[in-house]
Tab-separated table of C-alpha atoms in Angstrom:
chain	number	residue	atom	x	y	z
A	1	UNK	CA	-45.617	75.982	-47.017
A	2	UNK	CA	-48.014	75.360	-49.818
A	3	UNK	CA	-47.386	74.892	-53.303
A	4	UNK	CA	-50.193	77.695	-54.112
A	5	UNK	CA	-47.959	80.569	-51.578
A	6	UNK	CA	-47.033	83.224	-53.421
A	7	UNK	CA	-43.051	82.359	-52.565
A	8	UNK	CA	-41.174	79.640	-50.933
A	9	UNK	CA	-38.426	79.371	-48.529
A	10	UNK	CA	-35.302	77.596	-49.019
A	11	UNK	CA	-31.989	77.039	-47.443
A	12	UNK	CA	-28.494	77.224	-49.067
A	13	UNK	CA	-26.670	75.818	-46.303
A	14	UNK	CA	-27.318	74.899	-42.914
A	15	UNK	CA	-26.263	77.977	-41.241
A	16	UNK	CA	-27.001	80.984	-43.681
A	17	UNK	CA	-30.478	82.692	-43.940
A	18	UNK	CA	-33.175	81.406	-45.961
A	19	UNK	CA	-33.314	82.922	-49.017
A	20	UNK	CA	-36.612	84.104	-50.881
A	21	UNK	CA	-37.352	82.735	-54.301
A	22	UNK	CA	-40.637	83.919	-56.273
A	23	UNK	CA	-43.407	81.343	-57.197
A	24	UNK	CA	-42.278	82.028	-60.693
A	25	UNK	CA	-38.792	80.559	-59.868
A	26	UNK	CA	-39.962	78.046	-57.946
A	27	UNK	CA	-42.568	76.584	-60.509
A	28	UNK	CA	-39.533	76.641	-63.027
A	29	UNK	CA	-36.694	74.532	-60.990
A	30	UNK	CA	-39.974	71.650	-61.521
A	31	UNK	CA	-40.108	72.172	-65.516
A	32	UNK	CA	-37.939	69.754	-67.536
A	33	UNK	CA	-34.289	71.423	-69.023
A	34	UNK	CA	-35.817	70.631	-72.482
A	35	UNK	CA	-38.646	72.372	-72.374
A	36	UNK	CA	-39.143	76.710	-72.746
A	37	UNK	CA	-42.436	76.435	-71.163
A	38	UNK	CA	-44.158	75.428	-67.967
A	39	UNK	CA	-46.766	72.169	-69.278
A	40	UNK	CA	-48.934	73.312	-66.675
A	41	UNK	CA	-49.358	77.012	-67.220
A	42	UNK	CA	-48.332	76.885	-71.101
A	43	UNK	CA	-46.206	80.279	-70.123
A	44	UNK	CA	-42.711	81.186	-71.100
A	45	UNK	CA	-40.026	79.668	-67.989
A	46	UNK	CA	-38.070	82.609	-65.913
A	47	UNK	CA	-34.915	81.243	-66.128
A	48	UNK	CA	-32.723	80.994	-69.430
A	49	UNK	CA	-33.831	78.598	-71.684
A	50	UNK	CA	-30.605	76.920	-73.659
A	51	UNK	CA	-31.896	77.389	-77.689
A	52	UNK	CA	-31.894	74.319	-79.358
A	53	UNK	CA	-32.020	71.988	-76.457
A	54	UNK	CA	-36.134	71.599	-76.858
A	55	UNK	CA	-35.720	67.587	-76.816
A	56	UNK	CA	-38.694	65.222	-77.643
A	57	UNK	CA	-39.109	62.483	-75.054
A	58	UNK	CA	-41.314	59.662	-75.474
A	59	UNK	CA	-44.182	61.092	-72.973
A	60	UNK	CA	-44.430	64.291	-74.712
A	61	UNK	CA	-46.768	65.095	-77.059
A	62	UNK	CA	-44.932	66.323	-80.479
A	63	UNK	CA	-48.176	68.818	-81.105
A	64	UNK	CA	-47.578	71.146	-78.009
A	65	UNK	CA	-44.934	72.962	-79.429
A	66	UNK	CA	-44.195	74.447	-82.978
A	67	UNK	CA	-40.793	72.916	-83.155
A	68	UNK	CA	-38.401	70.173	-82.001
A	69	UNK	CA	-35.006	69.761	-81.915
A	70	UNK	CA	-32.520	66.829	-82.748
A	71	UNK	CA	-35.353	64.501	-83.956
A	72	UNK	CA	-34.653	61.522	-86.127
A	73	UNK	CA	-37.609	60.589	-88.662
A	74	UNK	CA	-39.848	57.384	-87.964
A	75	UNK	CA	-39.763	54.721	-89.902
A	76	UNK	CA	-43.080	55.497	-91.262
A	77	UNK	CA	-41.560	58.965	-92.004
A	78	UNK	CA	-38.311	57.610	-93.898
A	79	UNK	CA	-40.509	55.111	-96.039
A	80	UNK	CA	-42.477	57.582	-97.374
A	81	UNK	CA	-39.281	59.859	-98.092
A	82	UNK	CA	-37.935	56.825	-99.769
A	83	UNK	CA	-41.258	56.402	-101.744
A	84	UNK	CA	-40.812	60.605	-102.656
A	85	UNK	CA	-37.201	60.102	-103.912
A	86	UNK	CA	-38.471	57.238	-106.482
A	87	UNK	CA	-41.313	59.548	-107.313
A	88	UNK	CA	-38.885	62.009	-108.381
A	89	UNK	CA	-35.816	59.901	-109.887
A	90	UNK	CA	-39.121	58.832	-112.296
A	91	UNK	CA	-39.730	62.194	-113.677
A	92	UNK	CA	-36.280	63.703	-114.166
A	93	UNK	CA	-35.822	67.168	-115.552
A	94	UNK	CA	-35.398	66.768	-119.329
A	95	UNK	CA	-32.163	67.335	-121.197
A	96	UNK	CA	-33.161	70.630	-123.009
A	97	UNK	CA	-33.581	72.047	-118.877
A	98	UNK	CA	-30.722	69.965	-117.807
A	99	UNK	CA	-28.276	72.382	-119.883
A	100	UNK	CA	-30.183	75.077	-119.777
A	101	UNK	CA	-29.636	75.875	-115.876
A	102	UNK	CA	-26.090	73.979	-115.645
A	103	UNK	CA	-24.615	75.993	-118.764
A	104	UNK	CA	-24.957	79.884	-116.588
A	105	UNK	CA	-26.402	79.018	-112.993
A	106	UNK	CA	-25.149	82.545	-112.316
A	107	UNK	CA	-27.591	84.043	-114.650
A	108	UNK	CA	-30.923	82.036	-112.358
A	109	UNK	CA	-29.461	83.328	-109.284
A	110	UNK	CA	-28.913	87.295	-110.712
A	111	UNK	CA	-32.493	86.753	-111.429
A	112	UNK	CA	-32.758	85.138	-107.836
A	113	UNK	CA	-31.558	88.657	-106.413
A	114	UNK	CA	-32.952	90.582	-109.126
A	115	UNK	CA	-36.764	89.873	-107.940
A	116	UNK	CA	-35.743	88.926	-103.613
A	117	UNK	CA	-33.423	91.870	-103.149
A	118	UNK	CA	-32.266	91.820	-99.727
A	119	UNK	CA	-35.284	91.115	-98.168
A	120	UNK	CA	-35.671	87.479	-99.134
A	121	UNK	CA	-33.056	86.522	-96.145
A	122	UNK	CA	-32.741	87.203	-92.336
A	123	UNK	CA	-29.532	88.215	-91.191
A	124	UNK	CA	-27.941	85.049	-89.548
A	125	UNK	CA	-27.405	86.722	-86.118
A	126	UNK	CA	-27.197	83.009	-84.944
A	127	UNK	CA	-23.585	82.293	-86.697
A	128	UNK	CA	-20.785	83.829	-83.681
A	129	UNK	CA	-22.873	80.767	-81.290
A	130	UNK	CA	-22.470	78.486	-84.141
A	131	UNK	CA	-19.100	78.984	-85.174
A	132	UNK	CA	-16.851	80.631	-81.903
A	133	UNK	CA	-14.337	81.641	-84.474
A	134	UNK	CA	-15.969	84.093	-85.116
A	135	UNK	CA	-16.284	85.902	-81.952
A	136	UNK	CA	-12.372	85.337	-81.687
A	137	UNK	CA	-11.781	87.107	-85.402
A	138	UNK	CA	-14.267	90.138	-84.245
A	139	UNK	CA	-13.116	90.628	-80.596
A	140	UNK	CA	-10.977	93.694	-79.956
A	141	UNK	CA	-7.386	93.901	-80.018
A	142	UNK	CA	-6.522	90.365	-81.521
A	143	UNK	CA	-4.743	91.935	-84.848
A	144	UNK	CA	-5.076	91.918	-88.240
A	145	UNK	CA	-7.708	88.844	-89.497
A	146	UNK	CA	-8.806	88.292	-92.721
A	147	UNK	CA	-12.501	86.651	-93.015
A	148	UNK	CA	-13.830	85.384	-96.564
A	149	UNK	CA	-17.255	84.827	-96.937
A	150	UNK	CA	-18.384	82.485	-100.176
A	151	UNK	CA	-21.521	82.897	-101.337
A	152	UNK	CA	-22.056	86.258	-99.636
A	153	UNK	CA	-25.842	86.798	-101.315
A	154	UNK	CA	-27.307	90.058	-100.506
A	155	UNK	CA	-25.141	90.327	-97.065
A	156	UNK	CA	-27.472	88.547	-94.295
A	157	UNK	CA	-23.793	87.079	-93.137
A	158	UNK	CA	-21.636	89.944	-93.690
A	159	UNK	CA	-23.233	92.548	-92.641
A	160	UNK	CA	-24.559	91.295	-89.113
A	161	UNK	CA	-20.595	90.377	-88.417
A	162	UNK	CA	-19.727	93.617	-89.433
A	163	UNK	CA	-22.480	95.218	-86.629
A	164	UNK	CA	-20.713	92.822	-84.375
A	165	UNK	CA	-16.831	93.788	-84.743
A	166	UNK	CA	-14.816	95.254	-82.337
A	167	UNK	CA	-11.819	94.533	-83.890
A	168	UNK	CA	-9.997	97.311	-85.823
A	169	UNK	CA	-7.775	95.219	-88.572
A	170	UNK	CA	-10.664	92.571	-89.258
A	171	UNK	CA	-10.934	92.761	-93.216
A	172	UNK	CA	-14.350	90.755	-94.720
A	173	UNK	CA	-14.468	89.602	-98.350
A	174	UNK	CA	-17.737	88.690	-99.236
A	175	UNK	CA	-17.944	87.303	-102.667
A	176	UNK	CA	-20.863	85.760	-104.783
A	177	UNK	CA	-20.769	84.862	-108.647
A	178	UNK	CA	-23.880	86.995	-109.009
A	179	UNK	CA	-23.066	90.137	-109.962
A	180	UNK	CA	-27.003	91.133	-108.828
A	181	UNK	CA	-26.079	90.021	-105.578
A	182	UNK	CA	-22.685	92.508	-104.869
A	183	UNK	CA	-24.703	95.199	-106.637
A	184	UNK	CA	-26.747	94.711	-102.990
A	185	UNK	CA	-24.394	94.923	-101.189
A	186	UNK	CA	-22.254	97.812	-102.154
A	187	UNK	CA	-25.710	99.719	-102.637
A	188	UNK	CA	-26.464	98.999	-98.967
A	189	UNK	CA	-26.404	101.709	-96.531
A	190	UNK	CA	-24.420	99.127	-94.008
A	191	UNK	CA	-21.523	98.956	-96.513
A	192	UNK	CA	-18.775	99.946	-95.125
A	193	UNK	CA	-15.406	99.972	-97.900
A	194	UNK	CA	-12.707	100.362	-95.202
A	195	UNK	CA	-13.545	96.863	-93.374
A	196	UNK	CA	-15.847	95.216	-96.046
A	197	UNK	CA	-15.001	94.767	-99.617
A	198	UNK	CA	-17.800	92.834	-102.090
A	199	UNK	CA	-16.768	91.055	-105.075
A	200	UNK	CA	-17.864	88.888	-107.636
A	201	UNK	CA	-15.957	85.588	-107.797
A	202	UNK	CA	-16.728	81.963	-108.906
A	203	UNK	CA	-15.522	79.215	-105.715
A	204	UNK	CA	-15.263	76.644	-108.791
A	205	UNK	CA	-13.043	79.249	-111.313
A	206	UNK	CA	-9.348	78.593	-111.566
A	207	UNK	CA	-8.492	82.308	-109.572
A	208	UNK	CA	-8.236	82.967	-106.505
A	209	UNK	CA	-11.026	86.356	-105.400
A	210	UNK	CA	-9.642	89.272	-106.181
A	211	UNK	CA	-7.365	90.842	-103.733
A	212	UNK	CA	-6.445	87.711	-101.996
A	213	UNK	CA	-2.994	85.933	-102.147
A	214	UNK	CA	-2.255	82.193	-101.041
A	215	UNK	CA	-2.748	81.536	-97.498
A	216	UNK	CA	-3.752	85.126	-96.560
A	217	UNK	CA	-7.552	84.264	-95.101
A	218	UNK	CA	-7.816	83.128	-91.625
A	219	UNK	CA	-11.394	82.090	-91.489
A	220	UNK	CA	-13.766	80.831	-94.541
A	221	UNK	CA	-17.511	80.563	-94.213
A	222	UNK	CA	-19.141	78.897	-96.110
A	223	UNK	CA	-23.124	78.699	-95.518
A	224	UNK	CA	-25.603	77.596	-97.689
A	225	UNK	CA	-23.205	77.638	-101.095
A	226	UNK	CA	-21.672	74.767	-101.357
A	227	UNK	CA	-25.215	72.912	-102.242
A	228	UNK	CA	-24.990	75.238	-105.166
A	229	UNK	CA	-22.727	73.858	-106.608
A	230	UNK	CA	-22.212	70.638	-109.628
A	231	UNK	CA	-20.792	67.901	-107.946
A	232	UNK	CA	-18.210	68.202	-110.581
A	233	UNK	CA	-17.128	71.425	-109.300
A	234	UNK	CA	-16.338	70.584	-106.089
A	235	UNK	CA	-13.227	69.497	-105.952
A	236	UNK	CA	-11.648	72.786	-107.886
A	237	UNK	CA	-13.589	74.759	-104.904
A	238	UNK	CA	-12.056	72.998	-102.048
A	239	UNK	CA	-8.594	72.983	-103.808
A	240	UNK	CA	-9.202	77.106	-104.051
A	241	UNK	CA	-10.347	77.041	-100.482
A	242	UNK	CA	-6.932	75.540	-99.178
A	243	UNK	CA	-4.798	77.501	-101.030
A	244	UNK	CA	-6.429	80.670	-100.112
A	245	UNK	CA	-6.337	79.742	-96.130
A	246	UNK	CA	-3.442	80.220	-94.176
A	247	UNK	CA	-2.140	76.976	-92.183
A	248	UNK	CA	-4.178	76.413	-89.636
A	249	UNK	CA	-7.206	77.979	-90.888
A	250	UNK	CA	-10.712	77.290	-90.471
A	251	UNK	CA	-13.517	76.792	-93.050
A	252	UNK	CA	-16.993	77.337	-91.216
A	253	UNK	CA	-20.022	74.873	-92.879
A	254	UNK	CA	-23.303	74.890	-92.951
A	255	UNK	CA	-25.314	73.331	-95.344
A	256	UNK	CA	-28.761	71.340	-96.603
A	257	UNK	CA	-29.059	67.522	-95.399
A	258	UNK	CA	-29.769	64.545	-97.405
A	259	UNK	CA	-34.058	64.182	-96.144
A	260	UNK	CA	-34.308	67.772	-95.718
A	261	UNK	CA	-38.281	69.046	-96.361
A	262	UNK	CA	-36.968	71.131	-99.265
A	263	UNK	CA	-35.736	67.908	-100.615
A	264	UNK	CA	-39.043	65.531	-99.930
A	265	UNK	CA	-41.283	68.489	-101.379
A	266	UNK	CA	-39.425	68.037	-104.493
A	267	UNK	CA	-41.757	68.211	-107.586
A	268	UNK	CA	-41.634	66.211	-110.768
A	269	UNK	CA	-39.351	67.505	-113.188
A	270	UNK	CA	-37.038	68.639	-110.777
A	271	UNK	CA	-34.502	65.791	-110.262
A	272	UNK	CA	-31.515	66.187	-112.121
A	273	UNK	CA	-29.091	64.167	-110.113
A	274	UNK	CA	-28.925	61.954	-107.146
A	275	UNK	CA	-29.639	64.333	-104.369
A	276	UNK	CA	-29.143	66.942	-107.224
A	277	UNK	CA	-32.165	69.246	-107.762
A	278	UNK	CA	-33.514	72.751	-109.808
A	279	UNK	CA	-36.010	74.548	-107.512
A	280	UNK	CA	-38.711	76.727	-109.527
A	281	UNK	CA	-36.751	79.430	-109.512
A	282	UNK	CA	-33.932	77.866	-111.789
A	283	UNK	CA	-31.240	77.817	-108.650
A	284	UNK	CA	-29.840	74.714	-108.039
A	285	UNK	CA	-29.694	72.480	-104.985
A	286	UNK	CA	-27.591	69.427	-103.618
A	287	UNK	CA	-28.499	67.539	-100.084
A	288	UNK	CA	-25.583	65.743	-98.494
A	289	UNK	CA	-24.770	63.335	-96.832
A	290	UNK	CA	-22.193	63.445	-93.306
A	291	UNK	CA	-20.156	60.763	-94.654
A	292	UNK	CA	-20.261	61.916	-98.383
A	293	UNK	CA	-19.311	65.559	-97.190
A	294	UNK	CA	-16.100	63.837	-94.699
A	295	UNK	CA	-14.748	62.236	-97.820
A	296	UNK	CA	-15.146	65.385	-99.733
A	297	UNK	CA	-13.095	67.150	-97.439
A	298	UNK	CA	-11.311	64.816	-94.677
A	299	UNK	CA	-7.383	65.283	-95.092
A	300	UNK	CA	-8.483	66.298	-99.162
A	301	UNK	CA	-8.679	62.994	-100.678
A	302	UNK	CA	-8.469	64.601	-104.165
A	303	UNK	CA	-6.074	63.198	-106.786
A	304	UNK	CA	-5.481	63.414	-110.008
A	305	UNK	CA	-3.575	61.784	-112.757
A	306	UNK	CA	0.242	63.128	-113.507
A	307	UNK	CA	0.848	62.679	-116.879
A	308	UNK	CA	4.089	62.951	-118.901
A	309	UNK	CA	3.367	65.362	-121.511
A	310	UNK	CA	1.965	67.825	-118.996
A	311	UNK	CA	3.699	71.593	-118.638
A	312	UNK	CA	5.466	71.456	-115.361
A	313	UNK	CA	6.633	74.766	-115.801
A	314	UNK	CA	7.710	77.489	-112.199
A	315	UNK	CA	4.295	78.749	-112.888
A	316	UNK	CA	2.381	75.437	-111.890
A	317	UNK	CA	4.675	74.634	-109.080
A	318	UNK	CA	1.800	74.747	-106.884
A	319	UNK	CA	0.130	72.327	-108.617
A	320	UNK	CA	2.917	69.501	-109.165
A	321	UNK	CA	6.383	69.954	-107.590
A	322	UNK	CA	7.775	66.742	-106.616
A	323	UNK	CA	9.190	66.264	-102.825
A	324	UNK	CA	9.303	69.945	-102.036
A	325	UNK	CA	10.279	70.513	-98.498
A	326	UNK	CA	8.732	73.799	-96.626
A	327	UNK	CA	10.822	74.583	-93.452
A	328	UNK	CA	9.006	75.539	-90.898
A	329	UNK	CA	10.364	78.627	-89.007
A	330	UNK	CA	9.145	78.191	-85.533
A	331	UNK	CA	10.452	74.700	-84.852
A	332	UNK	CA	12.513	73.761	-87.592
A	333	UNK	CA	10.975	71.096	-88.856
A	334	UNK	CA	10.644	69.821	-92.730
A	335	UNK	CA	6.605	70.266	-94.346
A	336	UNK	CA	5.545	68.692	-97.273
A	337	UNK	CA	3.356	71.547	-99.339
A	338	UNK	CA	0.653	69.063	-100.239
A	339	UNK	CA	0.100	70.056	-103.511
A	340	UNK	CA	3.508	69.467	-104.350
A	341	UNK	CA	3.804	65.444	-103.428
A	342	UNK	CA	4.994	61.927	-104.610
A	343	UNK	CA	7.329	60.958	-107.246
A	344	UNK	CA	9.717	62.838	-109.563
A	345	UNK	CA	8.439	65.887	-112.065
A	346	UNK	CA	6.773	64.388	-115.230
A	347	UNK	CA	6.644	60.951	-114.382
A	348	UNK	CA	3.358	58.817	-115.610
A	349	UNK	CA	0.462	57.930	-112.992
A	350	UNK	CA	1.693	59.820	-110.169
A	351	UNK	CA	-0.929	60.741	-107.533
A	352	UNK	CA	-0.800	64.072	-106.129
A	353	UNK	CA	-2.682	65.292	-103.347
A	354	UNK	CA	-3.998	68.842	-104.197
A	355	UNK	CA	-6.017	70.199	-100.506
A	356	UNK	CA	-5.682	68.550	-96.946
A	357	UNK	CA	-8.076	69.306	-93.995
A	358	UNK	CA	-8.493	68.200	-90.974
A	359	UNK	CA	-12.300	67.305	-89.919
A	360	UNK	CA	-12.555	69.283	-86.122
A	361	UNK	CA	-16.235	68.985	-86.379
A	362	UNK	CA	-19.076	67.493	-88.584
A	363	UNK	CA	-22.667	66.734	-87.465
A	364	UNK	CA	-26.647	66.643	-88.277
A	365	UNK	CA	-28.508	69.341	-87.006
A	366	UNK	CA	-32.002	67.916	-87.025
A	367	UNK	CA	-35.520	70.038	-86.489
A	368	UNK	CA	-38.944	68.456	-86.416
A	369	UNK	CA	-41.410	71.390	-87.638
A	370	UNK	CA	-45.378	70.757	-86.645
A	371	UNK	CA	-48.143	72.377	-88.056
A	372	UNK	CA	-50.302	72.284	-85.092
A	373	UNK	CA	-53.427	72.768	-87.033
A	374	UNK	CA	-53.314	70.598	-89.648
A	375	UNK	CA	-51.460	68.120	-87.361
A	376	UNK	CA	-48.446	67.465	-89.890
A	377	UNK	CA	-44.266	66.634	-89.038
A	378	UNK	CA	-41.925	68.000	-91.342
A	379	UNK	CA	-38.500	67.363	-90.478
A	380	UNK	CA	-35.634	69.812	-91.456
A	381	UNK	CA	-31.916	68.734	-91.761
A	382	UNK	CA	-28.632	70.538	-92.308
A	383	UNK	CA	-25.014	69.997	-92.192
A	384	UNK	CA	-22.768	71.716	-89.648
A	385	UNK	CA	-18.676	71.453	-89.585
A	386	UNK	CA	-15.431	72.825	-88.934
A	387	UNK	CA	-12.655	72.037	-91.439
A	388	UNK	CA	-8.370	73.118	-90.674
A	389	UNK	CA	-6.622	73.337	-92.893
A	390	UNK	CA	-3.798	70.875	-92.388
A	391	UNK	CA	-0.172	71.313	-91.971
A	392	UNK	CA	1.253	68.340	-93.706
A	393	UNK	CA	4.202	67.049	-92.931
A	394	UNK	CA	6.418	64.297	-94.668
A	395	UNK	CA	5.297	61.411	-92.304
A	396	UNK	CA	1.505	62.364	-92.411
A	397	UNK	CA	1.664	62.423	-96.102
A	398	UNK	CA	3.168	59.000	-96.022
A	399	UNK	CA	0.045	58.062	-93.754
A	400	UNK	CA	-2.491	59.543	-96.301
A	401	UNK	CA	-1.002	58.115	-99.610
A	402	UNK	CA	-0.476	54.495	-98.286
């Protein structure tokens, strides 16, 4: 039967019936997995087309589509970036600016909200395929979950999981340290009190958000805030993240990637930091790195120094209580609370590990971006991982501090 027939016949086995498949089917089992469009027609394939699985092999040409995924910049591509970053370590933003938008970054991004509203964002309907956690917290009948977003904006996260969720006792706390920002959210129509409560709280501040308790959140997202943040201030945020999770619970990441286009289109004046940036707007911007963002929170390699004159009063005892011993209920076992580590109260130079989390997943999510027209590659980057908090016990803190 020709090619040009309007069907084809096949056969599924040897004995049963053939079986009639359209042209349109037919042409499709010939297109490659990777691509979401027949070459020869330049029309949409029948069959579902996996998002995000648009590879670019060597005989393709990178101009037929708008977009590419999982593509690693030339050679060519990284000098040039490499030529960029010198370009802008040379022109630094000046001290006077330096202060100015690291003394209140919460009054740029008020202003952020102030002239974006909500409209600035799309909702993120792409984050339950991202992170399956969250399908799990928002599927009906699992029981009472507790979800804390960080860095909630103007509710392009919140909201869309809140459309989603079929589960009864799910409780969202979406908090932002822009005040414009919750203001949004509680104004929207969408806002819903009884499963979604807004409030303004700073990730790097020495409080936990309001209405939350030690290890009472089961999930933590966290997507696109982090980069906001000093470098300085992150390890008080991931210290707050751990205490607020309950063992076992998960910290969702996404985030901007050292190479990024936002960070190659950089302009002078804009550099404050290594990988450290103030867009035009006066928000601020950090690109990481995969292995920089592991050591940052991989089993929470943060220490600090014990000293003898410090208050080690009931009140701090999350902070420094030496050797104290957590039973655990289900099995019996002795737990190590791993703020709470190493060495007898007040004694000098005593390391104490303050967060611990276990890395279940950290990649690159790479996306090559042509302008077709102008015949120009720009290559996007971001950060995606899952981080547990850890259950430490006696032995694995051993492990960890040797």
């Amino acid at each position: 039967m020709a090619a040009s027939d309007v069907s084809a016949l096949t056969l599924t086995d040897s004995d049963a019936a053939p079986e009639i498949i359209s042209k349109s089917t037919a042409t499709s089992m010939t297109i490659p997995p990777h691509r979401s469009h027949d070459p020869a027609s330049n029309l949409k394939r029948s069959d579902p087309f996996q998002f995000g699985s648009r590879y670019l092999l060597p005989d393709d040409d990178p101009f037929e589509f708008n977009a590419w995924d999982h593509v690693e910049p030339s050679s060519e591509d990284l000098d040039r970036f490499a030529s960029q970053l010198a370009a802008q370590r040379a022109a630094p933003v000046s001290d006077f600016d330096r202060n100015r938008f690291n003394g209140d970054p919460a009054k740029w991004w008020n202003r952020f909200y102030a002239n974006n509203t909500s409209n600035f964002f799309k909702d993120r309907k792409w984050l339950q395929q991202e992170f399956p956690i969250l399908k799990e917290v928002t599927r009906k009948g699992v029981g009472k979950k507790v979800l804390l977003e960080i860095g909630a904006g103007a509710g392009n996260t919140c909201f869309p999981i809140a459309k989603e969720n079929e589960n009864e006792e799910l409780m969202v706390y979406a908090c932002d340290f822009s005040p414009k920002a919750i203001d949004l959210i509680r104004e929207s129509p969408a806002y819903d009190s009884s499963m979604l409560r807004a409030e303004v709280w700073d990730v790097a501040s020495p409080d936990l958000p309001p209405g939350l308790e030690e290890g009472s959140v089961d999930v933590v997202l966290m997507i696109f805030i982090f980069s906001a943040l000093h470098p300085t201030q992150w390890r008080q945020s991931v210290h707050n993240i751990w205490r607020v999770l309950k063992p076992g619970g998960e910290v969702c990441f996404r985030d901007y990637g050292r190479g990024d286009l936002a960070q190659v289109r950089m302009k002078k004046g804009r550099w404050m930091e290594e990988n450290f940036y103030i867009r035009g707007d006066g928000t601020r911007v950090y690109f990481f790195d995969k292995e920089e963002l592991r050591s940052i929170w991989s089993e929470g390699r943060f220490e600090k120094e014990v000293r003898d004159d410090e208050d080690f009063s009931e009140t701090k005892a999350d902070d420094a209580v030496a050797a104290e011993r957590l039973t655990d209920a289900t099995d019996g076992s002795t737990a190590m609370r791993p703020s709470a580590m190493a060495g007898s109260v007040g004694s000098p130079s005593k390391n104490i590990l303050e967060a611990c989390f276990k890395i279940e997943s950290l990649g690159v999510d790479r996306r090559l971006l042509i302008n077709r027209q102008r015949q120009l590659k720009m290559y996007r980057c971001w950060m995606q991982g899952r981080f547990r908090k850890a259950e430490m016990t006696e032995e694995s803190f051993r492990q960890l501090s040797s």
